[in-house]
Coordinates of C-alpha atoms in Angstrom, one line a residue:
M119 CA -0.2 0.0 -0.1
Q120 CA 1.5 3.2 -1.3
D121 CA 1.7 6.4 1.3
L122 CA -1.1 9.2 0.4
N123 CA 1.7 11.7 1.6
D124 CA 4.0 10.8 -0.5
L125 CA 1.9 10.6 -3.5
R126 CA 0.9 14.3 -2.2
Y127 CA 4.5 14.7 -2.1
F128 CA 5.6 13.4 -5.6
D129 CA 2.3 15.4 -6.9
A130 CA 3.8 19.2 -5.2
V131 CA 7.0 18.3 -6.9
V132 CA 6.2 17.8 -10.1
T133 CA 4.0 20.5 -10.0
H134 CA 6.5 23.2 -8.9
G135 CA 8.9 21.3 -10.6
G136 CA 11.9 20.8 -8.1
F137 CA 12.0 19.7 -4.3
A138 CA 13.3 23.2 -3.4
P139 CA 10.1 25.1 -4.7
A140 CA 7.4 22.3 -3.1
G141 CA 9.3 22.6 0.3
R142 CA 8.5 26.0 0.1
A143 CA 5.0 25.4 -0.7
L144 CA 4.7 22.6 1.6
R145 CA 6.1 24.2 4.2
L146 CA 8.6 21.2 4.7
P147 CA 12.1 20.7 4.4
K148 CA 14.2 19.8 0.8
S149 CA 15.6 16.8 2.6
K150 CA 12.5 15.6 3.9
L151 CA 10.7 15.4 0.2
S152 CA 14.2 14.4 -1.0
R153 CA 13.8 11.2 1.3
R154 CA 10.5 10.3 1.1
I155 CA 10.6 10.6 -3.0
A156 CA 13.9 8.6 -2.7
A157 CA 11.8 6.0 -1.1
L158 CA 9.3 5.7 -3.0
E159 CA 11.2 4.9 -5.7
E160 CA 13.1 1.9 -4.2
R161 CA 9.0 1.1 -3.3
L162 CA 8.2 0.9 -6.8
G163 CA 11.2 -0.1 -8.3
A164 CA 11.6 2.4 -11.3
R165 CA 12.9 6.2 -11.0
L166 CA 10.5 8.6 -11.7
I167 CA 13.1 11.7 -10.9
E168 CA 16.2 12.1 -12.2
R169 CA 18.3 14.9 -10.4
S170 CA 21.8 16.1 -9.8
S171 CA 22.8 19.4 -9.0
R172 CA 22.4 20.8 -11.9
R173 CA 19.3 18.9 -13.6
F174 CA 16.0 18.3 -12.7
R175 CA 13.6 15.8 -14.8
V176 CA 10.5 14.0 -14.5
T177 CA 11.5 10.3 -16.4
D178 CA 8.8 9.1 -18.8
I179 CA 7.1 6.5 -16.4
G180 CA 7.6 9.2 -13.7
R181 CA 4.9 11.3 -16.0
A182 CA 2.6 8.6 -16.2
F183 CA 2.7 7.8 -12.5
H184 CA 2.3 11.4 -11.7
A185 CA -0.8 11.6 -13.6
Q186 CA -2.3 8.8 -11.4
A187 CA -1.3 10.3 -8.6
Q188 CA -2.9 13.5 -9.3
Q189 CA -6.1 11.9 -9.5
A190 CA -5.5 10.0 -5.7
V191 CA -4.7 13.4 -4.3
A192 CA -7.3 14.7 -6.0
A193 CA -9.9 12.6 -4.7
A194 CA -8.8 12.2 -1.2
E195 CA -9.2 15.7 -0.8
R196 CA -12.8 15.4 -1.9
A197 CA -13.4 13.0 0.4
E198 CA -11.8 15.1 3.4
A199 CA -13.7 18.2 2.2
L200 CA -17.2 16.3 2.0
V201 CA -16.5 15.7 6.0
E202 CA -15.5 18.6 6.3
A203 CA -18.7 20.0 4.8
S204 CA -21.4 17.5 6.4
L205 CA -19.9 18.9 9.5
S206 CA -19.9 22.2 9.0
E207 CA -23.2 24.8 9.1
P208 CA -24.2 25.0 5.5
R209 CA -23.6 28.3 4.5
G210 CA -23.6 29.6 0.9
T211 CA -26.2 30.4 -2.0
V212 CA -28.6 27.8 -3.8
R213 CA -29.5 28.8 -7.7
M214 CA -32.8 27.2 -8.5
S215 CA -34.6 27.2 -11.4
C216 CA -38.4 27.1 -10.8
P217 CA -41.9 27.6 -13.8
T218 CA -43.8 30.7 -12.9
G219 CA -46.3 28.8 -11.6
L220 CA -44.8 27.1 -8.6
V221 CA -43.2 30.0 -7.6
S222 CA -45.5 31.0 -5.1
I223 CA -45.6 27.3 -3.4
V224 CA -42.4 27.4 -3.3
A225 CA -42.1 30.8 -1.7
D226 CA -44.2 29.7 1.1
L227 CA -41.6 26.8 1.8
I228 CA -38.5 29.6 1.6
P229 CA -38.9 31.3 5.0
D230 CA -38.9 27.9 7.2
F231 CA -35.5 26.8 5.2
L232 CA -33.3 30.3 5.5
A233 CA -34.9 30.3 9.9
L234 CA -32.8 26.9 9.7
Y235 CA -29.6 27.9 8.2
P236 CA -29.4 31.3 8.8
K237 CA -25.8 31.5 6.4
G238 CA -27.7 30.1 3.5
H239 CA -29.2 31.7 0.7
V240 CA -32.0 31.7 -2.0
Q241 CA -31.8 32.7 -5.5
I242 CA -34.8 32.0 -7.5
V243 CA -34.7 32.1 -11.4
A244 CA -38.3 32.1 -12.4
T245 CA -38.8 30.8 -16.2
D246 CA -40.5 28.4 -18.2
R247 CA -38.4 27.4 -20.4
P248 CA -36.2 24.5 -20.1
V249 CA -32.8 25.4 -18.7
D250 CA -29.0 24.1 -19.1
I251 CA -28.4 23.4 -15.5
I252 CA -24.8 23.2 -16.3
A253 CA -23.9 25.9 -18.6
E254 CA -26.2 28.2 -16.4
R255 CA -24.5 27.3 -12.8
I256 CA -28.3 25.9 -11.3
D257 CA -27.8 23.8 -8.6
V258 CA -31.2 22.1 -8.7
A259 CA -34.1 22.8 -11.1
L260 CA -37.6 22.3 -10.8
R261 CA -39.9 20.8 -13.6
V262 CA -43.7 19.6 -14.8
R263 CA -43.3 16.8 -17.2
V264 CA -46.1 14.3 -18.2
R265 CA -42.8 12.0 -18.7
L266 CA -39.7 12.4 -16.4
D267 CA -36.0 13.0 -18.4
S268 CA -34.1 10.1 -19.4
D269 CA -30.6 12.1 -19.2
A270 CA -28.2 9.9 -17.4
A271 CA -26.3 12.7 -16.6
L272 CA -29.0 14.2 -13.8
T273 CA -30.3 12.7 -10.9
M274 CA -34.0 13.2 -10.5
R275 CA -36.1 13.2 -7.5
T276 CA -40.4 13.0 -7.6
L277 CA -42.0 15.9 -5.3
A278 CA -45.7 15.5 -6.4
H279 CA -48.6 15.0 -9.1
S280 CA -50.3 18.2 -10.9
R281 CA -53.3 17.6 -12.3
R282 CA -54.2 20.6 -15.3
I283 CA -57.6 21.3 -15.4
L284 CA -60.2 23.3 -17.9
I285 CA -61.1 26.7 -16.4
A286 CA -63.2 29.8 -17.4
S287 CA -64.9 32.5 -16.3
P288 CA -68.6 31.9 -15.1
A289 CA -70.3 33.3 -17.6
L290 CA -68.2 31.7 -20.3
A291 CA -68.3 28.4 -18.1
N292 CA -72.3 29.3 -18.4
R293 CA -72.2 29.1 -22.2
I294 CA -70.5 25.3 -22.1
A295 CA -73.0 24.0 -19.4
G296 CA -74.4 20.5 -20.4
R297 CA -72.0 20.3 -23.9
G298 CA -69.6 17.3 -24.7
V299 CA -65.8 18.2 -25.3
D300 CA -66.6 19.5 -28.7
V301 CA -67.4 22.9 -27.8
L302 CA -64.3 23.5 -27.7
G303 CA -64.2 24.2 -31.4
D304 CA -66.6 26.6 -31.0
V305 CA -65.3 28.7 -28.2
P306 CA -62.3 30.8 -27.6
T307 CA -59.2 29.0 -25.6
L308 CA -56.3 30.6 -23.9
S309 CA -53.4 28.7 -23.9
S310 CA -50.1 27.8 -21.2
S311 CA -47.8 26.9 -24.3
G312 CA -46.6 29.8 -25.3
E313 CA -46.4 28.3 -28.9
D314 CA -47.6 29.5 -32.0
G315 CA -50.7 28.7 -33.9
E316 CA -52.8 26.0 -33.7
V317 CA -52.5 24.0 -30.1
I318 CA -53.5 20.4 -29.7
W319 CA -55.1 19.2 -26.3
R320 CA -54.6 15.7 -25.5
L321 CA -57.8 15.0 -22.7
E322 CA -58.7 11.8 -20.7
G323 CA -62.2 11.5 -20.2
P324 CA -65.2 9.2 -19.2
G325 CA -64.2 4.9 -19.4
G326 CA -60.2 6.1 -20.6
T327 CA -61.7 8.2 -23.4
V328 CA -58.8 10.1 -25.5
E329 CA -59.8 13.1 -27.6
N330 CA -57.5 15.1 -29.2
V331 CA -58.7 18.7 -29.4
R332 CA -57.4 20.9 -31.8
H333 CA -57.7 25.1 -31.4
T334 CA -56.1 28.2 -32.2
P335 CA -55.7 30.2 -28.9
R336 CA -56.9 34.0 -28.9
L337 CA -53.5 34.1 -26.7
S338 CA -50.8 32.1 -26.3
C339 CA -48.6 32.6 -23.2
G340 CA -46.2 30.4 -21.0
D341 CA -47.0 32.4 -17.9
F342 CA -49.4 31.0 -15.8
I343 CA -50.6 33.8 -14.5
A344 CA -51.0 36.0 -17.6
I345 CA -53.3 33.1 -18.8
R346 CA -55.4 33.2 -15.5
T347 CA -55.4 37.3 -15.6
A348 CA -57.0 36.5 -19.2
A349 CA -59.3 33.2 -18.0
L350 CA -60.9 35.9 -15.1
A351 CA -61.8 38.2 -18.1
G352 CA -63.9 36.2 -19.6
L353 CA -61.4 35.7 -22.9
G354 CA -61.4 32.2 -23.0
V355 CA -61.0 29.1 -21.8
A356 CA -57.8 27.7 -20.5
M357 CA -56.1 24.5 -19.8
L358 CA -54.4 25.3 -15.9
P359 CA -53.0 23.4 -13.3
D360 CA -54.8 22.8 -10.3
H361 CA -52.5 24.6 -7.7
A362 CA -52.5 27.7 -10.4
C363 CA -56.1 29.0 -10.5
A364 CA -57.1 27.3 -6.9
A365 CA -57.6 30.0 -5.2
E366 CA -60.1 31.6 -7.5
L367 CA -62.0 28.2 -7.8
R368 CA -62.5 28.3 -4.4
A369 CA -63.7 32.4 -4.8
G370 CA -65.9 31.7 -7.8
A371 CA -64.3 33.7 -9.6
L372 CA -63.4 31.0 -11.9
V373 CA -65.4 27.7 -12.7
Q374 CA -64.1 24.2 -13.9
V375 CA -65.7 23.5 -17.2
L376 CA -66.0 19.9 -18.4
P377 CA -65.0 18.4 -15.2
E378 CA -64.7 14.9 -16.7
W379 CA -62.2 15.6 -18.8
R380 CA -58.6 16.3 -18.4
S381 CA -55.0 16.4 -19.3
E382 CA -52.3 14.0 -18.2
D383 CA -50.9 14.1 -14.6
G384 CA -47.9 16.2 -14.8
I385 CA -44.9 14.8 -12.7
V386 CA -43.8 17.6 -10.3
H387 CA -39.6 17.0 -9.9
L388 CA -36.5 18.2 -9.2
V389 CA -33.4 18.2 -11.5
F390 CA -29.9 18.0 -10.0
T391 CA -26.3 16.6 -11.6
T392 CA -25.1 14.5 -8.8
R393 CA -26.3 13.0 -5.6
T394 CA -22.9 12.3 -3.9
G395 CA -20.9 16.0 -3.4
L396 CA -23.9 18.0 -3.3
P397 CA -22.3 20.9 -1.3
P398 CA -24.5 20.6 2.5
L399 CA -27.0 23.5 1.4
V400 CA -28.2 22.4 -1.6
R401 CA -28.6 18.7 0.1
A402 CA -30.5 20.7 2.8
W403 CA -32.7 22.4 0.4
I404 CA -33.9 19.6 -1.5
D405 CA -35.0 17.9 1.4
H406 CA -36.4 21.0 2.4
L407 CA -38.6 21.1 -1.1
A408 CA -39.4 16.7 -0.4
K409 CA -40.4 17.5 2.9
G410 CA -42.9 20.1 2.1
F411 CA -44.0 19.3 -1.1
K412 CA -45.7 16.3 0.7
N413 CA -48.2 18.7 2.8
P414 CA -51.4 18.5 1.3
E415 CA -52.0 21.9 2.6
L416 CA -49.0 23.7 0.4
F417 CA -51.7 23.2 -2.3
S418 CA -54.7 23.6 -1.2
K419 CA -54.5 26.8 0.1
R420 CA -53.7 28.2 -3.4

């Protein structure tokens, strides 16, 4: 078994280009480094460094050995950092992307989290577009998808399920009452897809019936609040997550129409790059969200 310190010493000697500069960097006597490297070479049975009073050169096998030694030293340092971090108070900033329709729900979970971790900070990037969590330096992304992503480089954690329902103002709902799903072709609609032109709503009805409703919305916008506002104004029938319009439904400002028809459930989930090596504050935030989304009151009061 190699002494990890010898690998660290060898890495420093090669990196700094000599025993003297490595000794200064490590605050160790040059003579000690020389003895440890000589002992390492003897155990390996190979010359790693050629040195004399005027020459210092890493041999070919020394360069190959150094590449592996660097990896071993780096892995050991990461392991120690994980332990140190786990023993210290979580701190720093969690940068999270979140769909606009879920921002208010996440916001309810932030005060308790910051009270638990006074040295922590939370930055919410509110957007409905897919984000590149690596390129955009996102620690964790909150997403709603009918199916989970299949990217092997990403880790996912399911939090909840979200239903999309058809809603309208009371006046428009009265025009629809008692009619079938084909009525959607005769009334104005609103779409939260943000796409141009014709939109298809895939609706599941009684007995597992499936209808693909084609329509051209009067308003198309990726922001749930904008679509909800338009629906409140009576501009059309919208399909929104139930949590995004729960308060308006309770108040009677909006009415669920064609209640026997609905879209596929969306999977509310977190996406992050790895399960191991997460900063303690990020790991704590993920666990806090998972616990919070299990609370039924989080959605019912919307």
